[in-house]
Coordinates of C-alpha atoms in Angstrom, one line a residue:
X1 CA -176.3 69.4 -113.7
X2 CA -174.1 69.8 -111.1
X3 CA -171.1 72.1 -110.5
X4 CA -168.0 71.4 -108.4
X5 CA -166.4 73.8 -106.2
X6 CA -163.5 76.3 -106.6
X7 CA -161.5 73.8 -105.6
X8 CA -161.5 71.9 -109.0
X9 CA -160.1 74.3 -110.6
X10 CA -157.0 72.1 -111.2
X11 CA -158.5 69.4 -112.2
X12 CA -160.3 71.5 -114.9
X13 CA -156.8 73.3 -116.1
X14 CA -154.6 70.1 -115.5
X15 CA -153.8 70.0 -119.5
X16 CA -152.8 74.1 -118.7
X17 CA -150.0 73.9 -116.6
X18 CA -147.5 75.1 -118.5
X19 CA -149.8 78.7 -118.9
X20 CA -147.6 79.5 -115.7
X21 CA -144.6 78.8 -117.4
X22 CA -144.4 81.9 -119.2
X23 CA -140.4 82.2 -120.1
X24 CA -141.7 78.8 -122.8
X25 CA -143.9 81.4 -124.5
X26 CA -143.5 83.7 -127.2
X27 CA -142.0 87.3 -126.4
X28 CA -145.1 88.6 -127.2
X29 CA -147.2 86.7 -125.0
X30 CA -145.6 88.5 -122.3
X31 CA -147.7 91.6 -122.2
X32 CA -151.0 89.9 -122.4
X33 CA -153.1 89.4 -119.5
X34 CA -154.0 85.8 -118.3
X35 CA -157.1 84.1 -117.6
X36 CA -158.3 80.6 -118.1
X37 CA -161.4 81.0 -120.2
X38 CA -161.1 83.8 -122.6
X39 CA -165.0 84.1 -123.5
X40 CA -165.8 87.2 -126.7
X41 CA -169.3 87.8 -126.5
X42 CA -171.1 88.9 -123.1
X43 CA -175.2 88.1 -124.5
X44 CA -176.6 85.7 -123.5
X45 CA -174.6 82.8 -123.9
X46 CA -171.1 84.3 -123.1
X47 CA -172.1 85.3 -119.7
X48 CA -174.3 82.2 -119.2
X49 CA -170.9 80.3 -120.0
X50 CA -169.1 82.3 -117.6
X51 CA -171.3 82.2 -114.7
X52 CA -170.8 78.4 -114.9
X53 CA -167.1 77.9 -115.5
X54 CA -166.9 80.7 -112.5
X55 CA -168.8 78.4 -110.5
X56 CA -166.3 75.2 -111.7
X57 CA -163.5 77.0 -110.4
X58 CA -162.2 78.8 -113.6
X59 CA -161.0 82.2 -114.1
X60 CA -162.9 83.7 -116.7
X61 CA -162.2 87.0 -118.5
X62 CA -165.4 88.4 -120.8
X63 CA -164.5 90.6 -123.5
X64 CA -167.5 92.7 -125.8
X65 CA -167.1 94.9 -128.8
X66 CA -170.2 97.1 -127.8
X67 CA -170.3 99.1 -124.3
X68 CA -173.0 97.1 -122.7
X69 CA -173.7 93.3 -122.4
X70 CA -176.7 91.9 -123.5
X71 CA -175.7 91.3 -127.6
X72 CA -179.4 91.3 -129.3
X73 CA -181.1 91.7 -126.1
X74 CA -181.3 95.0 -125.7
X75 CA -183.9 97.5 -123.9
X76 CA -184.2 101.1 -124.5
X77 CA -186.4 104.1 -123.4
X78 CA -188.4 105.4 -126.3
X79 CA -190.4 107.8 -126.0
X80 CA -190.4 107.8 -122.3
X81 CA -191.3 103.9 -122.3
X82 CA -188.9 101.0 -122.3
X83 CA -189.3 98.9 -125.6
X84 CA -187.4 95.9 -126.8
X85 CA -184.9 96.4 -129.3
X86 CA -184.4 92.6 -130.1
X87 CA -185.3 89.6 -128.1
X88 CA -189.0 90.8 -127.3
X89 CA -190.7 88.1 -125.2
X90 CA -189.9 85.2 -122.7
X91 CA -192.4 82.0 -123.7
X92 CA -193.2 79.1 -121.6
X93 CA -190.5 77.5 -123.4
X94 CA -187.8 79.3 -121.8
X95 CA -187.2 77.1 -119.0
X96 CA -183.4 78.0 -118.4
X97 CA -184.1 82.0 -119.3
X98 CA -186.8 81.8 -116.5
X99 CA -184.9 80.0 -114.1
X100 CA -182.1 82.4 -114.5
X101 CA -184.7 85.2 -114.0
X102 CA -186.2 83.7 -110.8
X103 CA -182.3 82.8 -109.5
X104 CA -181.2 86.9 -110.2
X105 CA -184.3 88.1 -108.1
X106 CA -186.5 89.2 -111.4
X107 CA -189.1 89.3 -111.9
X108 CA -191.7 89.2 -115.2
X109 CA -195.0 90.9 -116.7
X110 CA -197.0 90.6 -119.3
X111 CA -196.1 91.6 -122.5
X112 CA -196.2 95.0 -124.1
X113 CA -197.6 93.8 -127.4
X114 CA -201.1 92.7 -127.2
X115 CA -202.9 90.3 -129.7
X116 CA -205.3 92.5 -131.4
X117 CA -207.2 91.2 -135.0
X118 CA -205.4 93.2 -137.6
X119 CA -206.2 95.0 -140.2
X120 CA -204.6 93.2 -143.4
X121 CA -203.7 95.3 -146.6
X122 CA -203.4 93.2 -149.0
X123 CA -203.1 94.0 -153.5
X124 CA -203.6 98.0 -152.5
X125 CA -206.5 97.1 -150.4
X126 CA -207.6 97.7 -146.8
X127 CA -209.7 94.6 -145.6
X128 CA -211.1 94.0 -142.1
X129 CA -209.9 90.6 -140.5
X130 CA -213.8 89.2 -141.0
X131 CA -213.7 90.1 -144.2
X132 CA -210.5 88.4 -145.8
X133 CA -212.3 85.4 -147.0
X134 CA -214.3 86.8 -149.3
X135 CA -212.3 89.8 -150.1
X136 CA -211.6 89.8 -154.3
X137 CA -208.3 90.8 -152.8
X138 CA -207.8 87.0 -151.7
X139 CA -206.4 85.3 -154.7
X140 CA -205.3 82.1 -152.2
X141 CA -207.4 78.9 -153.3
X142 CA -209.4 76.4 -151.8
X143 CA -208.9 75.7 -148.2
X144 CA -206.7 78.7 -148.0
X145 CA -209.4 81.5 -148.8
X146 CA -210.3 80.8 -144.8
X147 CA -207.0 81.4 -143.2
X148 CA -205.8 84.3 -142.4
X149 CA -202.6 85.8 -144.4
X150 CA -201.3 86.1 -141.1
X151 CA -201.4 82.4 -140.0
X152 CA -200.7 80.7 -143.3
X153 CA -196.7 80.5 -142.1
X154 CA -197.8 78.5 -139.3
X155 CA -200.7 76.6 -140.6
X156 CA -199.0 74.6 -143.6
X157 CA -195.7 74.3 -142.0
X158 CA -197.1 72.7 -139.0
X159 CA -199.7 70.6 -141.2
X160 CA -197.0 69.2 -143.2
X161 CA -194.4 69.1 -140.7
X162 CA -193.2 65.5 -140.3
X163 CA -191.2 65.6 -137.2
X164 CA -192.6 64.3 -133.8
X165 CA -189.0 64.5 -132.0
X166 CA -186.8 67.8 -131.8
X167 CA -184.3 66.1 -132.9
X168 CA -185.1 64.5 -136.3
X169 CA -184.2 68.0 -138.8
X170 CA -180.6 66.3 -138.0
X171 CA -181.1 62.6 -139.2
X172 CA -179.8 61.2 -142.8
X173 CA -183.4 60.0 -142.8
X174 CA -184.4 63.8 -143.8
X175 CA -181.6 65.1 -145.6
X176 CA -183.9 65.1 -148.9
X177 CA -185.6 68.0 -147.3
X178 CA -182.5 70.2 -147.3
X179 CA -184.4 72.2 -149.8
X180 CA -186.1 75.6 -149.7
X181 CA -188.7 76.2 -147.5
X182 CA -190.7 77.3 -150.9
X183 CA -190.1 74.3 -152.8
X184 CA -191.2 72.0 -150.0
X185 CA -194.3 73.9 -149.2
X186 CA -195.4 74.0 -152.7
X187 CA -194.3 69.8 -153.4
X188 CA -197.6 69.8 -150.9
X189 CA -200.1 71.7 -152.7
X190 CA -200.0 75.3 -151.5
X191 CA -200.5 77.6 -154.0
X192 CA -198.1 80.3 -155.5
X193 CA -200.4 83.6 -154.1
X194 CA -200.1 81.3 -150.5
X195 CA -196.3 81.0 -150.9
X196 CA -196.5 84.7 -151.9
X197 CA -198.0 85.9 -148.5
X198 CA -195.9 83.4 -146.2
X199 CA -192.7 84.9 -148.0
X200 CA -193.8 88.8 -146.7
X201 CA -192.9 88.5 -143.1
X202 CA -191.6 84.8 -143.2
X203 CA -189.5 84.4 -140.0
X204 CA -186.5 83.9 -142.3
X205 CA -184.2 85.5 -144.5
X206 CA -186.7 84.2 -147.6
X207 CA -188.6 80.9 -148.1
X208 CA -187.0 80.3 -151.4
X209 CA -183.6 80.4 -149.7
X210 CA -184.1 78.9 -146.5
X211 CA -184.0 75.1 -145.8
X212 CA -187.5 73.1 -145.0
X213 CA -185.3 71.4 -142.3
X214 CA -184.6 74.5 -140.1
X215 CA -187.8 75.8 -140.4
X216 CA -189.6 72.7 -139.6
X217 CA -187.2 72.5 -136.7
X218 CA -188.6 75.5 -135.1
X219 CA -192.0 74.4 -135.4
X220 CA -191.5 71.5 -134.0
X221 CA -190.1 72.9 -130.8
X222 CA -193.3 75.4 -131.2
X223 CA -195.0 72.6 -130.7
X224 CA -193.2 71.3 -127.9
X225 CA -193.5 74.4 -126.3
X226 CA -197.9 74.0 -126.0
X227 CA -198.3 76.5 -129.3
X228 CA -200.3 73.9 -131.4
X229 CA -203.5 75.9 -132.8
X230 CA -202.6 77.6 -135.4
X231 CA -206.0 79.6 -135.8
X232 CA -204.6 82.0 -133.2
X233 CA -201.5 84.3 -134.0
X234 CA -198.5 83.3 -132.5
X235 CA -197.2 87.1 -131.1
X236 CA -198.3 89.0 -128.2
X237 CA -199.2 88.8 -124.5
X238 CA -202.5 87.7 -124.1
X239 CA -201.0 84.4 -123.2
X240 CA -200.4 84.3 -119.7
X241 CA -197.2 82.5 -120.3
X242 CA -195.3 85.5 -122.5
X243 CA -194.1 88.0 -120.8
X244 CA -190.7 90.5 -120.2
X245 CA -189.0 91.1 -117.5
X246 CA -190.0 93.9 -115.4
X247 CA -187.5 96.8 -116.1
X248 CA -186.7 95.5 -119.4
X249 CA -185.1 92.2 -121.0
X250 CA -181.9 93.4 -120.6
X251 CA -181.7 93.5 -116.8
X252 CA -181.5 89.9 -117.1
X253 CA -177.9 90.0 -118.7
X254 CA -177.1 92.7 -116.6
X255 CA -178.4 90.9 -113.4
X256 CA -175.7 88.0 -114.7
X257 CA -172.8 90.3 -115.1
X258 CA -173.1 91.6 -112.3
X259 CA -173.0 88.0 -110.8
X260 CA -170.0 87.3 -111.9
X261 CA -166.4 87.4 -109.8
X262 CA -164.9 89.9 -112.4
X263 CA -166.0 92.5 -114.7
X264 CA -166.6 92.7 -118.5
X265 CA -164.3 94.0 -120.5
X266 CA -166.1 96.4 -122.7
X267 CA -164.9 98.0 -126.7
X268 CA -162.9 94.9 -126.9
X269 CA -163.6 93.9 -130.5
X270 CA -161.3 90.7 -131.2
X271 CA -159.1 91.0 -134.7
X272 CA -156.9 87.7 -134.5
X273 CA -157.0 84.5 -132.5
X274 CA -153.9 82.4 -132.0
X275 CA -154.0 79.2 -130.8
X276 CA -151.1 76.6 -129.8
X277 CA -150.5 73.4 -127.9
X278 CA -150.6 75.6 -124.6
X279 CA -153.8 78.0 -125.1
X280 CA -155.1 80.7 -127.2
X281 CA -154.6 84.7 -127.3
X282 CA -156.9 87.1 -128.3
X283 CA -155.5 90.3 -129.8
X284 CA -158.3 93.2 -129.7
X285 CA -158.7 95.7 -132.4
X286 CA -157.4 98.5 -129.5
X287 CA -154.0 96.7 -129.3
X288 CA -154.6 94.6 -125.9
X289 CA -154.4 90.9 -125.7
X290 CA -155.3 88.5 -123.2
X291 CA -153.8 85.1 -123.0
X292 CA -156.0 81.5 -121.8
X293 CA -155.9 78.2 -121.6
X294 CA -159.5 78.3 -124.0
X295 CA -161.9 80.4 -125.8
X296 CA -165.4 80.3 -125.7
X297 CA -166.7 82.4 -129.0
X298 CA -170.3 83.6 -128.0
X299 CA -170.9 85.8 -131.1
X300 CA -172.7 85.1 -133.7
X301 CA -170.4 83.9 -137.1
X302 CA -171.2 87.0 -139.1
X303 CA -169.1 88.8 -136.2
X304 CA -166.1 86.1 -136.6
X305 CA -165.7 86.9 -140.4
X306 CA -163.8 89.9 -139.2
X307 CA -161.6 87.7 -137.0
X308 CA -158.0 86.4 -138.3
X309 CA -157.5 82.8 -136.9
X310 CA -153.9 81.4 -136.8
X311 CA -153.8 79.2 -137.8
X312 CA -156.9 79.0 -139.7
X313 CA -160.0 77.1 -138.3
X314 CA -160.8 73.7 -139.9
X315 CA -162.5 73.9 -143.7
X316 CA -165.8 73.5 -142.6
X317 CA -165.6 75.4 -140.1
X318 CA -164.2 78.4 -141.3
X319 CA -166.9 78.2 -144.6
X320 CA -170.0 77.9 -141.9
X321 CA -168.6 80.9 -141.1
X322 CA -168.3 82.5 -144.0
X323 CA -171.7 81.3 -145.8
X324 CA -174.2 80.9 -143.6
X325 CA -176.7 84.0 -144.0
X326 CA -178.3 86.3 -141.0
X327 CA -181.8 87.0 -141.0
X328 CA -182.2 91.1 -140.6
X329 CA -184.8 92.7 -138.3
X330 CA -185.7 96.1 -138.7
X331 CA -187.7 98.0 -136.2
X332 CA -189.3 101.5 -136.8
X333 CA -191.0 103.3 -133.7
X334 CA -193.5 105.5 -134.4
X335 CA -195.5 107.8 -132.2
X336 CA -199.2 108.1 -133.2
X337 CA -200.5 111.8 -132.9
X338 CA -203.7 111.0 -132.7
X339 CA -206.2 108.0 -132.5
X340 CA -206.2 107.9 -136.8
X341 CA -207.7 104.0 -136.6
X342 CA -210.5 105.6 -135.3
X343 CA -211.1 107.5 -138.3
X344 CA -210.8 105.3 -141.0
X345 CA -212.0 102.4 -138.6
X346 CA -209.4 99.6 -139.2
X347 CA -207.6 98.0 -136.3
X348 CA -204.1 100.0 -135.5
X349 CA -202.4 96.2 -135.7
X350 CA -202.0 95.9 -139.5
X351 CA -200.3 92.5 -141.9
X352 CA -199.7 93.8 -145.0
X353 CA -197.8 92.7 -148.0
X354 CA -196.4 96.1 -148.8
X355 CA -192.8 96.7 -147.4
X356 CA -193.6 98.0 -143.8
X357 CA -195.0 94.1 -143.4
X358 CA -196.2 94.4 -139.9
X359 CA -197.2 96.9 -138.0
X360 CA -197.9 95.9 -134.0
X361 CA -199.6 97.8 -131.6
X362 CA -197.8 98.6 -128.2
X363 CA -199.4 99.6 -125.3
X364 CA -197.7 102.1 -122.6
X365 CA -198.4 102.2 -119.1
X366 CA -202.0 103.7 -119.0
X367 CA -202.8 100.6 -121.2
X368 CA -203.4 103.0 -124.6
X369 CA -201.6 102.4 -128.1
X370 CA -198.9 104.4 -127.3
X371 CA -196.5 103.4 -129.8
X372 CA -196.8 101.8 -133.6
X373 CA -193.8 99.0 -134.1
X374 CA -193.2 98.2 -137.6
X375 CA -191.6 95.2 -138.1
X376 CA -189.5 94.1 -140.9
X377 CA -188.1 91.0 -140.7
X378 CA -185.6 89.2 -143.7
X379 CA -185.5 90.5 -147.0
X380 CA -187.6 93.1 -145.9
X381 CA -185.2 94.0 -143.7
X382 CA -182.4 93.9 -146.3
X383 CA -184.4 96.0 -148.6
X384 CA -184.9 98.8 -146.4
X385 CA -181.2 99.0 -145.0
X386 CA -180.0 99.8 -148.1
X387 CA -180.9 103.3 -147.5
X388 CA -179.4 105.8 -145.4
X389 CA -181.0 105.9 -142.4
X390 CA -183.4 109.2 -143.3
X391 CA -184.9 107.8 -146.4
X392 CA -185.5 104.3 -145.5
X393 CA -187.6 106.3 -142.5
X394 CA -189.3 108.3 -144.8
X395 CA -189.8 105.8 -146.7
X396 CA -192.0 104.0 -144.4
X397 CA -193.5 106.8 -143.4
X398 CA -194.8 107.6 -146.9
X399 CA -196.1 104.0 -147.5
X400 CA -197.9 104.3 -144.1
X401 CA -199.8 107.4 -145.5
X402 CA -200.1 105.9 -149.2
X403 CA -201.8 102.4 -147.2
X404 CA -203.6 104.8 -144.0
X405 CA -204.3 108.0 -145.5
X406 CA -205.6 109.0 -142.1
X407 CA -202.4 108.6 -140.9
X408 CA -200.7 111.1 -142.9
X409 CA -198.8 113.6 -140.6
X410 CA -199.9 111.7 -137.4
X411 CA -197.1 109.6 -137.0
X412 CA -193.6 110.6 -135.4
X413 CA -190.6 108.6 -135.7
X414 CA -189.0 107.6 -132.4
X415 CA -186.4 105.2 -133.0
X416 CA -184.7 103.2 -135.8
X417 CA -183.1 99.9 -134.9
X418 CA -181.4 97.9 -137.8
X419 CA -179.7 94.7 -136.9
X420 CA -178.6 94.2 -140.0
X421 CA -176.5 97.4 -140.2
X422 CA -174.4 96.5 -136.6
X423 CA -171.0 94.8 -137.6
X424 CA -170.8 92.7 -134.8
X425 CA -174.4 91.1 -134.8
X426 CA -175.5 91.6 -138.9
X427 CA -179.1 90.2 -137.5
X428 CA -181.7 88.7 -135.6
X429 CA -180.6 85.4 -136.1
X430 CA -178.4 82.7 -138.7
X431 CA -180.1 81.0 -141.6
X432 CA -179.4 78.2 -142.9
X433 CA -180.0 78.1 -147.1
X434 CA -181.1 75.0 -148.8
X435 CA -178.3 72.2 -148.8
X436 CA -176.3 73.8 -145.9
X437 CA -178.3 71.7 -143.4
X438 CA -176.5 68.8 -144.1
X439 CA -173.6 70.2 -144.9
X440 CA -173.1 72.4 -141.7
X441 CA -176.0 71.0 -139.1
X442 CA -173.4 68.8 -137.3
X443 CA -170.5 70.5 -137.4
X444 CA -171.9 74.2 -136.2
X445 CA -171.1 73.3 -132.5
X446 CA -167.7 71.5 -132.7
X447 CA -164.8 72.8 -130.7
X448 CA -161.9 73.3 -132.9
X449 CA -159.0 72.9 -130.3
X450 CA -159.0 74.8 -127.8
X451 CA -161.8 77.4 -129.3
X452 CA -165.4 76.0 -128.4
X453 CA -168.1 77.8 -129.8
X454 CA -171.6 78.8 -128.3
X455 CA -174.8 81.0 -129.3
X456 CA -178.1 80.8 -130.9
X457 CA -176.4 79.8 -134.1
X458 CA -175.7 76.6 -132.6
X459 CA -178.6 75.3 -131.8
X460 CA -179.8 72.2 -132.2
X461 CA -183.2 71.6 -129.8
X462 CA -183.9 75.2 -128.6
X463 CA -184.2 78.4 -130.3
X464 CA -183.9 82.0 -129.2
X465 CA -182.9 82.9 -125.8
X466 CA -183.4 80.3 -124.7
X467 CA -180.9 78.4 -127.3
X468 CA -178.1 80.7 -125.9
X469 CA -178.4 79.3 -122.4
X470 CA -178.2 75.7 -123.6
X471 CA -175.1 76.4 -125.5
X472 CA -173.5 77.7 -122.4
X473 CA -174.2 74.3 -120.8
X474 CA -173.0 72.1 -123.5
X475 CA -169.7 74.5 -123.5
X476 CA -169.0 73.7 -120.0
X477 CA -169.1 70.1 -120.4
X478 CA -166.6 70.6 -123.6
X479 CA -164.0 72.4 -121.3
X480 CA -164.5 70.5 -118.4
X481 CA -164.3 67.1 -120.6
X482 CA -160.8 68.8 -122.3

């Protein structure tokens, strides 16, 4: 794509004119401040918008709830070592994310999560990889007794996955699979205990309430990506290709603030959008307002059920908003006191269908398991965040000891990050429940005036990061075409 110079600019805000003719506005318009493109969000996608409209000629003005940019990519030091909060790795499918990497002057290593064989814990039993197939613990049938509880997600999705183009969860031709996940599986023969194990750490809310159509999308671009044998776990960094930028994920949104001709506006947490023939203004929970000719919202919809629209967005629109779920992620980061694995001589990588789920393996900078992650993801994640803070973390901690006696008393608790719990994110990503495919699919990227809306939870061909970048791109051509 190509960008025109600053010297567009009026071409892009020739429907905007009368924005300078402020004695036509209302009295209270007066005090705002004025931009062009009003843009709430600065992850991913708000700044990626940004940076291009800047580069169209636009004047952009970037306003955040939190005090950093970056939304669900986010980096912290734990434990003296810098660990991912949320978006943890950067695949070969990433092509815009990498570009933008190599453009900023970053640069990427390997991943801090290595594929190790784990250690599955499975009916209150502890069962070495090797041994899962003939484990009495293994109450999968046929066929299934040989794969792995870990790889069963992947292995029936992709072997019944019909799609061969990205875009086909879209088409009339599929709407009949607008049904759960669950249901669809189980219409091709896997059995119930199968279902069972898929559902533990299912990259969804829950297979019973999540549409076949979205998940089969994901595959598919899975597939796209080069990720096609499903005999090999699909997390970690032993492929070349996955990796993190070096200082952290997060200097890459910071890298693209910094890139930009003005700053973002930080603690700016929108309450009510108006919107008129002229432009829109954004009144902030703090009292400001800022005044533009659009509005890009780059938050996720969760956040947008907390912001008053006048008048009200179109019926659809407003009950995508309302309806569509979020997928928690819960991460606990635990500090191993000692090598316990090595006593009881399973792998420190553990699946398990208890409620810690996962457990992964980090490596710090002498290449030694310096950190255990466990990883909840969707109703797992729910489950745990009903509890203060202290006894879901206790919690975990006790069923670490029930399932690892040996590690009883040698695990310390670094860090607690809930995505579910932050108001303005509610998780790691939107899910769509059967039915609300079809019924929201098409619509979930429509402008509605003058608002245009961008962010993973529009995608349609990418997912991730990497589905925040594209949205920025079709934004642009949205404003530009207005």
């Amino acid at each position: 794509m190509t960008f025109s110079p600053r010297p567009n600019r009026r071409t892009l805000l020739k429907t905007s004119a009368a924005l300078a003719l402020t004695s036509c506005l209302p009295k209270s318009v007066f005090a705002a401040e004025h931009t062009e493109v009003i843009i709430i969000g600065a992850g991913l996608s708000g700044l990626y918008a940004a940076m291009l409209l800047e580069e169209s000629g636009a004047k952009v003005t970037v306003l955040d709830a939190a005090g950093h940019v970056g939304g669900r990519v986010r980096t912290q030091r734990v434990g003296g070592e810098l660990q991912e909060m949320g978006a943890s790795d950067i695949g070969r499918m990433y092509a815009r994310v990498i570009d933008m990497i190599d453009r900023l002057g970053l640069s990427r290593i390997p991943s801090d999560i290595k594929v190790r064989p784990p250690s599955y814990y499975v009916r209150g039993q502890m069962i070495h990889a090797d041994e899962w197939e003939t484990s009495d613990a293994n109450l999968t049938v046929g066929e299934e007794r040989a794969i792995a509880p870990s790889l069963l997600e992947n292995h029936f999705i992709f072997k019944n996955n019909p799609f061969t183009e990205l875009d086909e969860w879209l088409k009339e031709d599929y709407a009949d699979l607008d049904i759960s996940l669950g249901h669809y599986l189980k219409s091709k023969g896997v059995s119930d205990e199968a279902l069972r194990l898929i559902n533990v750490p299912a990259n969804c809310s829950d297979i019973w309430q999540t549409s076949a159509l979205a998940m089969l999308r994901d595959k598919t671009r899975l597939s796209f990506s080069g990720f096609q044998d499903t005999s090999k776990e699909q997390y970690g960094g032993n492929d070349p290709l996955i990796g993190q930028v070096k200082g952290g994920n997060q200097r890459l949104p910071e890298a693209m603030a910094n890139a930009l001709q003005s700053e973002v506006h930080f603690h700016k947490a929108a309450a009510i959008v108006r919107q008129d023939a002229t432009g829109v203004e954004v009144t902030c929970l703090d009292g400001s307002t800022y005044r533009g000719a659009f509005l890009v919202a780059a938050v996720p919809f969760h956040a947008l059920q907390r912001v008053s629209f006048e008048p009200g967005l179109p019926a659809l629109k407003t009950a995508a908003i309302n309806e569509l779920g979020v997928s928690p992620n819960t991460k606990l980061y635990l500090r191993p006191t000692a090598k316990f694995w090595e006593q009881d001589g399973y792998q420190p990588t553990m699946w398990t269908d208890s409620l810690v789920e996962r457990v992964f393996a980090v490596e710090d900078q002498s290449g030694e398991v310096g950190t255990l992650l466990v990883w909840m993801n969707g109703h797992g994640g729910k489950r745990i965040d009903q509890l203060p803070h202290k006894d879901a973390e206790a919690l975990v901690l006790d069923t670490l000891a029930n399932i690892r006696p040996a590690s009883k008393g040698k695990l310390e608790l670094m860090h607690h990050q809930a995505w579910g719990r932050n108001p303005f994110i509610g998780g790691c990503a939107h899910n769509y429940a059967p039915g609300q495919v079809t019924r929201f699919g098409n619509d979930m990227e429509k402008p509605s005036g003058r608002i245009h809306f961008a962010g993973e939870h529009t995608r349609r061909l990418e997912f991730g990061m990497e589905s925040a970048m594209a949205s920025a791109e079709r934004v642009l051509g949205e404003i530009m075409d207005a």
